Structures are given as C-alpha cells and as structure tokens.
PDB file of C-alpha atoms in Angstrom:
ATOM      1  CA  ASP P 156     129.925-187.810-237.927  1.00 62.00           C
ATOM      2  CA  ALA P 157     130.435-185.198-235.963  1.00 80.00           C
ATOM      3  CA  GLY P 158     131.999-185.611-232.509  1.00 92.00           C
ATOM      4  CA  VAL P 159     130.992-183.509-228.950  1.00 96.00           C
ATOM      5  CA  THR P 160     130.495-180.249-229.845  1.00 97.00           C
ATOM      6  CA  GLN P 161     131.302-176.977-227.372  1.00 98.00           C
ATOM      7  CA  SER P 162     130.439-173.421-226.922  1.00 97.00           C
ATOM      8  CA  PRO P 163     132.473-170.574-227.155  1.00 97.00           C
ATOM      9  CA  THR P 164     136.043-172.039-226.931  1.00 96.00           C
ATOM     10  CA  HIS P 165     137.300-169.144-225.497  1.00 96.00           C
ATOM     11  CA  LEU P 166     135.742-166.726-223.203  1.00 96.00           C
ATOM     12  CA  ILE P 167     136.765-164.127-220.395  1.00 98.00           C
ATOM     13  CA  LYS P 168     134.514-162.524-217.608  1.00 97.00           C
ATOM     14  CA  THR P 169     134.698-161.056-214.246  1.00 97.00           C
ATOM     15  CA  ARG P 170     134.106-162.096-211.014  1.00 98.00           C
ATOM     16  CA  GLY P 171     130.520-162.161-209.738  1.00 97.00           C
ATOM     17  CA  GLN P 172     129.501-162.308-213.783  1.00 98.00           C
ATOM     18  CA  HIS P 173     126.881-165.144-215.659  1.00 98.00           C
ATOM     19  CA  VAL P 174     128.556-167.374-218.307  1.00 98.00           C
ATOM     20  CA  THR P 175     126.289-170.078-220.374  1.00 98.00           C
ATOM     21  CA  LEU P 176     128.349-173.142-221.112  1.00 98.00           C
ATOM     22  CA  ARG P 177     126.883-175.654-224.946  1.00 98.00           C
ATOM     23  CA  CYS P 178     127.839-178.945-225.867  1.00 98.00           C
ATOM     24  CA  SER P 179     125.910-180.759-228.526  1.00 97.00           C
ATOM     25  CA  PRO P 180     126.689-185.165-227.634  1.00 96.00           C
ATOM     26  CA  ILE P 181     126.994-186.970-230.380  1.00 94.00           C
ATOM     27  CA  SER P 182     124.690-187.727-232.679  1.00 94.00           C
ATOM     28  CA  GLY P 183     122.295-190.274-230.744  1.00 91.00           C
ATOM     29  CA  HIS P 184     124.088-190.301-227.347  1.00 92.00           C
ATOM     30  CA  LYS P 185     121.211-189.668-224.846  1.00 91.00           C
ATOM     31  CA  SER P 186     124.458-189.102-222.042  1.00 92.00           C
ATOM     32  CA  VAL P 187     126.158-185.252-221.198  1.00 95.00           C
ATOM     33  CA  SER P 188     128.241-184.560-218.631  1.00 95.00           C
ATOM     34  CA  TRP P 189     130.186-181.751-217.779  1.00 97.00           C
ATOM     35  CA  TYR P 190     134.369-181.857-216.119  1.00 97.00           C
ATOM     36  CA  GLN P 191     136.025-179.372-214.625  1.00 98.00           C
ATOM     37  CA  GLN P 192     140.162-179.670-215.794  1.00 97.00           C
ATOM     38  CA  VAL P 193     142.091-176.616-213.592  1.00 96.00           C
ATOM     39  CA  LEU P 194     145.365-176.650-215.580  1.00 92.00           C
ATOM     40  CA  GLY P 195     147.718-179.315-214.447  1.00 90.00           C
ATOM     41  CA  GLN P 196     145.319-180.798-213.267  1.00 93.00           C
ATOM     42  CA  GLY P 197     142.551-183.689-214.601  1.00 95.00           C
ATOM     43  CA  PRO P 198     138.989-183.596-214.313  1.00 96.00           C
ATOM     44  CA  GLN P 199     136.647-183.242-211.594  1.00 96.00           C
ATOM     45  CA  PHE P 200     133.705-184.712-212.488  1.00 95.00           C
ATOM     46  CA  ILE P 201     129.843-182.076-211.982  1.00 97.00           C
ATOM     47  CA  PHE P 202     127.713-183.621-212.878  1.00 94.00           C
ATOM     48  CA  GLN P 203     125.608-186.195-215.378  1.00 93.00           C
ATOM     49  CA  TYR P 204     122.423-186.305-217.787  1.00 94.00           C
ATOM     50  CA  TYR P 205     120.976-188.396-218.937  1.00 91.00           C
ATOM     51  CA  GLU P 206     117.224-188.281-220.044  1.00 89.00           C
ATOM     52  CA  LYS P 207     117.358-184.804-219.819  1.00 90.00           C
ATOM     53  CA  GLU P 208     117.325-185.779-215.564  1.00 92.00           C
ATOM     54  CA  GLU P 209     119.992-185.069-213.912  1.00 93.00           C
ATOM     55  CA  ARG P 210     121.401-188.435-213.442  1.00 90.00           C
ATOM     56  CA  GLY P 211     125.030-187.479-211.425  1.00 90.00           C
ATOM     57  CA  ARG P 212     125.844-184.315-209.494  1.00 93.00           C
ATOM     58  CA  GLY P 213     130.212-183.748-208.408  1.00 93.00           C
ATOM     59  CA  ASN P 214     131.775-181.742-204.821  1.00 93.00           C
ATOM     60  CA  PHE P 215     130.891-178.390-206.407  1.00 97.00           C
ATOM     61  CA  PRO P 216     129.307-175.285-204.892  1.00 97.00           C
ATOM     62  CA  ASP P 217     125.373-174.348-205.875  1.00 96.00           C
ATOM     63  CA  ARG P 218     126.737-171.847-208.121  1.00 98.00           C
ATOM     64  CA  PHE P 219     126.692-174.483-209.948  1.00 98.00           C
ATOM     65  CA  SER P 220     124.306-175.439-212.724  1.00 97.00           C
ATOM     66  CA  ALA P 221     123.347-177.810-215.751  1.00 97.00           C
ATOM     67  CA  ARG P 222     120.610-179.067-217.359  1.00 97.00           C
ATOM     68  CA  GLN P 223     119.442-181.319-221.231  1.00 97.00           C
ATOM     69  CA  PHE P 224     117.164-180.097-223.486  1.00 97.00           C
ATOM     70  CA  PRO P 225     114.487-182.107-225.686  1.00 95.00           C
ATOM     71  CA  ASN P 226     118.125-183.293-228.419  1.00 95.00           C
ATOM     72  CA  TYR P 227     119.920-184.388-225.961  1.00 95.00           C
ATOM     73  CA  SER P 228     122.082-181.563-226.273  1.00 97.00           C
ATOM     74  CA  SER P 229     123.400-178.924-223.244  1.00 98.00           C
ATOM     75  CA  GLU P 230     124.127-176.017-220.542  1.00 98.00           C
ATOM     76  CA  LEU P 231     126.072-175.203-217.772  1.00 98.00           C
ATOM     77  CA  ASN P 232     125.363-172.437-215.821  1.00 98.00           C
ATOM     78  CA  VAL P 233     127.490-170.647-213.366  1.00 98.00           C
ATOM     79  CA  ASN P 234     126.803-167.892-210.762  1.00 97.00           C
ATOM     80  CA  ALA P 235     128.770-165.722-208.807  1.00 98.00           C
ATOM     81  CA  LEU P 236     132.188-165.768-211.496  1.00 98.00           C
ATOM     82  CA  LEU P 237     135.297-166.616-209.167  1.00 98.00           C
ATOM     83  CA  LEU P 238     138.250-165.777-210.212  1.00 97.00           C
ATOM     84  CA  GLY P 239     138.880-170.233-209.101  1.00 97.00           C
ATOM     85  CA  ASP P 240     136.053-171.172-212.502  1.00 98.00           C
ATOM     86  CA  SER P 241     139.012-169.956-214.009  1.00 98.00           C
ATOM     87  CA  ALA P 242     138.862-173.568-215.850  1.00 97.00           C
ATOM     88  CA  LEU P 243     137.936-175.978-219.496  1.00 97.00           C
ATOM     89  CA  TYR P 244     135.053-177.238-219.171  1.00 98.00           C
ATOM     90  CA  LEU P 245     134.582-180.474-221.335  1.00 98.00           C
ATOM     91  CA  CYS P 246     131.854-182.052-221.979  1.00 97.00           C
ATOM     92  CA  ALA P 247     131.556-185.304-223.017  1.00 95.00           C
ATOM     93  CA  SER P 248     128.825-188.369-224.028  1.00 93.00           C
ATOM     94  CA  SER P 249     128.178-191.620-224.356  1.00 90.00           C
ATOM     95  CA  LEU P 250     125.259-193.966-225.222  1.00 85.00           C
ATOM     96  CA  ALA P 251     124.153-194.432-222.148  1.00 76.00           C
ATOM     97  CA  ILE P 252     123.939-194.008-218.489  1.00 70.00           C
ATOM     98  CA  TRP P 253     126.605-196.546-217.266  1.00 65.00           C
ATOM     99  CA  ASN P 254     129.756-196.433-219.429  1.00 61.00           C
ATOM    100  CA  THR P 255     132.676-198.554-218.895  1.00 65.00           C
ATOM    101  CA  GLY P 256     134.383-195.860-219.741  1.00 59.00           C
ATOM    102  CA  GLU P 257     133.935-194.581-223.213  1.00 80.00           C
ATOM    103  CA  LEU P 258     133.087-190.892-222.937  1.00 87.00           C
ATOM    104  CA  PHE P 259     133.673-188.824-226.100  1.00 91.00           C
ATOM    105  CA  PHE P 260     134.467-185.291-225.123  1.00 94.00           C
ATOM    106  CA  GLY P 261     135.693-181.902-226.573  1.00 96.00           C
ATOM    107  CA  GLU P 262     137.962-180.031-227.150  1.00 95.00           C
ATOM    108  CA  GLY P 263     136.444-178.009-224.633  1.00 97.00           C
ATOM    109  CA  SER P 264     135.263-174.741-223.063  1.00 98.00           C
ATOM    110  CA  ARG P 265     137.923-172.567-221.252  1.00 97.00           C
ATOM    111  CA  LEU P 266     137.120-169.710-218.746  1.00 98.00           C
ATOM    112  CA  THR P 267     139.088-166.774-217.811  1.00 97.00           C
ATOM    113  CA  VAL P 268     137.884-165.118-214.552  1.00 98.00           C
ATOM    114  CA  LEU P 269     139.469-161.391-214.078  1.00 96.00           C
TER     115      LEU P 269
ATOM    116  CA  GLN T 172     143.771-189.779-199.439  1.00 75.00           C
ATOM    117  CA  LYS T 173     142.662-189.403-203.428  1.00 83.00           C
ATOM    118  CA  GLU T 174     140.716-191.880-205.224  1.00 89.00           C
ATOM    119  CA  VAL T 175     143.063-191.551-207.271  1.00 93.00           C
ATOM    120  CA  GLU T 176     147.452-190.935-207.569  1.00 94.00           C
ATOM    121  CA  GLN T 177     149.225-190.022-210.875  1.00 94.00           C
ATOM    122  CA  ASP T 178     153.035-188.084-210.693  1.00 86.00           C
ATOM    123  CA  PRO T 179     152.119-185.714-212.596  1.00 83.00           C
ATOM    124  CA  GLY T 180     155.791-185.809-214.117  1.00 85.00           C
ATOM    125  CA  PRO T 181     157.418-184.691-216.624  1.00 92.00           C
ATOM    126  CA  LEU T 182     158.180-187.446-218.558  1.00 95.00           C
ATOM    127  CA  SER T 183     160.877-186.459-221.445  1.00 96.00           C
ATOM    128  CA  VAL T 184     161.899-189.737-223.307  1.00 96.00           C
ATOM    129  CA  PRO T 185     164.032-190.466-226.342  1.00 97.00           C
ATOM    130  CA  GLU T 186     162.001-191.900-229.435  1.00 97.00           C
ATOM    131  CA  GLY T 187     161.628-195.239-229.094  1.00 97.00           C
ATOM    132  CA  ALA T 188     161.822-195.609-225.687  1.00 97.00           C
ATOM    133  CA  ILE T 189     159.484-197.826-223.150  1.00 97.00           C
ATOM    134  CA  VAL T 190     157.093-195.385-221.289  1.00 97.00           C
ATOM    135  CA  SER T 191     155.918-197.041-218.519  1.00 96.00           C
ATOM    136  CA  LEU T 192     152.487-193.950-217.131  1.00 96.00           C
ATOM    137  CA  ASN T 193     151.452-195.261-213.578  1.00 95.00           C
ATOM    138  CA  CYS T 194     148.918-194.475-211.293  1.00 95.00           C
ATOM    139  CA  THR T 195     147.541-195.770-207.829  1.00 95.00           C
ATOM    140  CA  TYR T 196     144.209-195.756-207.312  1.00 93.00           C
ATOM    141  CA  SER T 197     142.558-196.507-202.888  1.00 91.00           C
ATOM    142  CA  ASN T 198     139.237-198.725-203.120  1.00 87.00           C
ATOM    143  CA  SER T 199     139.476-202.514-203.804  1.00 83.00           C
ATOM    144  CA  ALA T 200     136.078-201.977-204.724  1.00 84.00           C
ATOM    145  CA  PHE T 201     136.811-200.439-209.491  1.00 84.00           C
ATOM    146  CA  GLN T 202     136.262-202.219-211.582  1.00 83.00           C
ATOM    147  CA  TYR T 203     137.106-200.471-214.587  1.00 87.00           C
ATOM    148  CA  PHE T 204     140.108-198.743-215.201  1.00 91.00           C
ATOM    149  CA  MET T 205     140.717-195.956-218.015  1.00 92.00           C
ATOM    150  CA  TRP T 206     143.400-194.464-219.326  1.00 95.00           C
ATOM    151  CA  TYR T 207     142.826-190.497-221.586  1.00 95.00           C
ATOM    152  CA  ARG T 208     145.204-189.055-223.292  1.00 97.00           C
ATOM    153  CA  GLN T 209     144.738-185.536-223.669  1.00 97.00           C
ATOM    154  CA  TYR T 210     146.626-183.289-226.745  1.00 95.00           C
ATOM    155  CA  SER T 211     147.295-179.979-226.000  1.00 91.00           C
ATOM    156  CA  ARG T 212     144.620-177.587-225.870  1.00 86.00           C
ATOM    157  CA  LYS T 213     141.883-180.215-226.817  1.00 91.00           C
ATOM    158  CA  GLY T 214     139.825-183.107-224.669  1.00 93.00           C
ATOM    159  CA  PRO T 215     140.528-186.268-223.228  1.00 95.00           C
ATOM    160  CA  GLU T 216     140.022-188.876-225.775  1.00 93.00           C
ATOM    161  CA  LEU T 217     140.245-192.690-224.052  1.00 91.00           C
ATOM    162  CA  LEU T 218     143.202-195.375-224.991  1.00 93.00           C
ATOM    163  CA  MET T 219     142.409-198.136-224.041  1.00 90.00           C
ATOM    164  CA  TYR T 220     140.195-199.203-221.273  1.00 86.00           C
ATOM    165  CA  THR T 221     140.293-202.791-218.524  1.00 87.00           C
ATOM    166  CA  TYR T 222     137.880-204.657-216.723  1.00 83.00           C
ATOM    167  CA  SER T 223     139.481-206.454-213.907  1.00 79.00           C
ATOM    168  CA  SER T 224     142.353-207.331-213.937  1.00 78.00           C
ATOM    169  CA  GLY T 225     144.935-208.797-216.350  1.00 82.00           C
ATOM    170  CA  ASN T 226     146.325-206.846-219.639  1.00 89.00           C
ATOM    171  CA  LYS T 227     144.759-205.650-222.363  1.00 91.00           C
ATOM    172  CA  GLU T 228     147.175-204.678-225.826  1.00 93.00           C
ATOM    173  CA  ASP T 229     146.132-202.511-228.713  1.00 93.00           C
ATOM    174  CA  GLY T 230     148.896-201.738-231.218  1.00 96.00           C
ATOM    175  CA  ARG T 231     151.437-200.286-229.574  1.00 97.00           C
ATOM    176  CA  PHE T 232     150.045-199.427-225.759  1.00 97.00           C
ATOM    177  CA  THR T 233     149.411-202.716-223.071  1.00 96.00           C
ATOM    178  CA  ALA T 234     147.060-201.371-220.333  1.00 95.00           C
ATOM    179  CA  GLN T 235     147.972-203.211-216.770  1.00 94.00           C
ATOM    180  CA  VAL T 236     146.024-203.240-213.624  1.00 93.00           C
ATOM    181  CA  ASP T 237     147.272-204.697-211.218  1.00 91.00           C
ATOM    182  CA  LYS T 238     144.191-205.583-208.070  1.00 89.00           C
ATOM    183  CA  SER T 239     146.226-207.234-205.510  1.00 89.00           C
ATOM    184  CA  SER T 240     148.550-203.478-205.131  1.00 91.00           C
ATOM    185  CA  LYS T 241     146.009-200.662-206.420  1.00 92.00           C
ATOM    186  CA  TYR T 242     148.243-200.481-209.202  1.00 92.00           C
ATOM    187  CA  ILE T 243     147.822-199.943-213.223  1.00 94.00           C
ATOM    188  CA  SER T 244     150.187-198.459-215.234  1.00 95.00           C
ATOM    189  CA  LEU T 245     150.396-198.087-219.771  1.00 96.00           C
ATOM    190  CA  PHE T 246     153.095-198.983-221.689  1.00 97.00           C
ATOM    191  CA  ILE T 247     153.653-197.740-224.504  1.00 97.00           C
ATOM    192  CA  ARG T 248     156.268-199.367-226.349  1.00 97.00           C
ATOM    193  CA  ASP T 249     158.397-198.068-229.842  1.00 97.00           C
ATOM    194  CA  SER T 250     157.112-194.377-228.363  1.00 97.00           C
ATOM    195  CA  GLN T 251     156.997-191.696-231.808  1.00 97.00           C
ATOM    196  CA  PRO T 252     156.762-187.668-230.767  1.00 97.00           C
ATOM    197  CA  SER T 253     153.509-188.254-231.713  1.00 96.00           C
ATOM    198  CA  ASP T 254     153.232-189.522-228.306  1.00 97.00           C
ATOM    199  CA  SER T 255     153.713-186.457-226.578  1.00 97.00           C
ATOM    200  CA  ALA T 256     150.224-185.727-225.097  1.00 97.00           C
ATOM    201  CA  THR T 257     149.015-185.754-221.524  1.00 97.00           C
ATOM    202  CA  TYR T 258     147.909-189.148-220.454  1.00 98.00           C
ATOM    203  CA  LEU T 259     145.389-188.971-217.572  1.00 97.00           C
ATOM    204  CA  CYS T 260     144.206-192.426-216.197  1.00 96.00           C
ATOM    205  CA  ALA T 261     140.503-192.493-214.728  1.00 93.00           C
ATOM    206  CA  ILE T 262     137.997-194.658-213.155  1.00 91.00           C
ATOM    207  CA  ILE T 263     134.337-195.851-213.092  1.00 86.00           C
ATOM    208  CA  GLN T 264     132.947-194.705-209.688  1.00 79.00           C
ATOM    209  CA  GLY T 265     129.548-195.732-208.916  1.00 74.00           C
ATOM    210  CA  ALA T 266     126.644-195.054-212.276  1.00 67.00           C
ATOM    211  CA  GLN T 267     128.233-191.676-213.455  1.00 68.00           C
ATOM    212  CA  LYS T 268     131.575-190.448-213.080  1.00 85.00           C
ATOM    213  CA  LEU T 269     134.708-190.655-214.081  1.00 89.00           C
ATOM    214  CA  VAL T 270     136.977-190.265-211.410  1.00 92.00           C
ATOM    215  CA  PHE T 271     140.877-189.363-213.298  1.00 95.00           C
ATOM    216  CA  GLY T 272     144.130-188.783-211.511  1.00 95.00           C
ATOM    217  CA  GLN T 273     146.393-185.467-212.197  1.00 95.00           C
ATOM    218  CA  GLY T 274     148.026-186.766-215.412  1.00 95.00           C
ATOM    219  CA  THR T 275     151.390-187.357-216.243  1.00 96.00           C
ATOM    220  CA  ARG T 276     153.047-184.918-218.817  1.00 95.00           C
ATOM    221  CA  LEU T 277     154.499-187.095-221.576  1.00 97.00           C
ATOM    222  CA  THR T 278     157.496-185.360-224.338  1.00 97.00           C
ATOM    223  CA  ILE T 279     159.220-187.871-226.620  1.00 97.00           C
ATOM    224  CA  ASN T 280     162.232-186.278-228.154  1.00 96.00           C
ATOM    225  CA  PRO T 281     163.601-187.090-232.042  1.00 94.00           C
TER     226      PRO T 281
END
C-alpha cells in the first residue's frame, strides 16, 4: 500500500512568491495535517483537515492556507514567501480526527526561499 | 515555557550500548505521549505511544512516562548503527495536533 505522498519533493522560490504543496493521504484516511519543520527543530503544527473542513490551525500567519479535496488529498498554500518560510513541510494522515498519535507522515517537501 | 522540551544532543554512543532519551513537558493534563524516529531527509515515523503513566515495551525499545515529574523517556537496548536517527518526543494537545520536542540526534558508532 502506498504511504503518504507529497509533491514536489524539493523546490526553490524567491521572496514574495507563492507556493503550493500537495499531499495524498494513505487510502482510507480522512484526516490530513500539515507541519512545518525548520532545520534542527521539531515539526510545528500548521493545519488539520477532516472531511474537507478545517479542524485545527496552528500559530501561523494568514499567508498560510490549505484545503482538502473530496478525495481527501490536500494542498498547502503559502503567499508572499519570506526567508523564514524555508523549511521541510510535512503532510500527515490519520484515519480519524481524534488520533492517538498514529499520524503517518510523508517524506516532505523541502522549500528553500532565496 | 515550552510545552515539550528535549535536549537536542547530539548524542553519540558505541554499538550495543543502552540509550536513554528524555523529554519534559509542562501541562499535567497531557495524556498521550509519543516517540517518533526521523531518519535524515525522511518524514517522522511513529515508534511508540503510551497513555498516561507507566512503561510500554516493544522489542528493544521501552517508553516510560512519569506523570509526577512530567518526564518521558525512551530506552533503546542493544543499540545498532541502524538506530542512528533523530528521535522526537511528542504530546497530543486537544484533538487536533501533536506538539513535538526539538528532537535528539543520535549516532550509534560501530
């Protein structure tokens, strides 16, 4: 069975640009979460979506937005990129909204902002 | 005060040694505690999770929670070079998110 897949794996943008990151959850998983992992730090929660609705939002500016599609895949959008947005963006899926830590992570999209 | 604190290391031990990784947390209401392993350039993978206090064992790995001192630990017995990775502790906050520690980079030397 395929795990969580993310695209693109690497990308380079310049300040002020916009980026869209994509995620396909494990088949049958209805919840998708996004995390940002800056080099040398643990992942930080950005969003959780369940059944196409936002169910949780972390402490990130409005430049960050996301959505979940009817097939449960998801997109993370970041506008007006800043140098500090350079990070590994991780998508994770789980069966349900309430999880006992059983989040399954993809390998991430590594974003570099120049 | 951070919700979860973890010594970033790095930690380097010889093969076969017992490894102890530790985190502290701030809120006594937290009930679920997790350990994730992250290899270089990969996403985190769940190693173990425990509910409330006590120990949980899985092969060479033992997770321990001490709620009285707000301390969580992961022990690795008979450590192998393949255990070299970053280990992340995490707690569940509410129903929506995991809060991770900074991660401890571990190297097992052959």
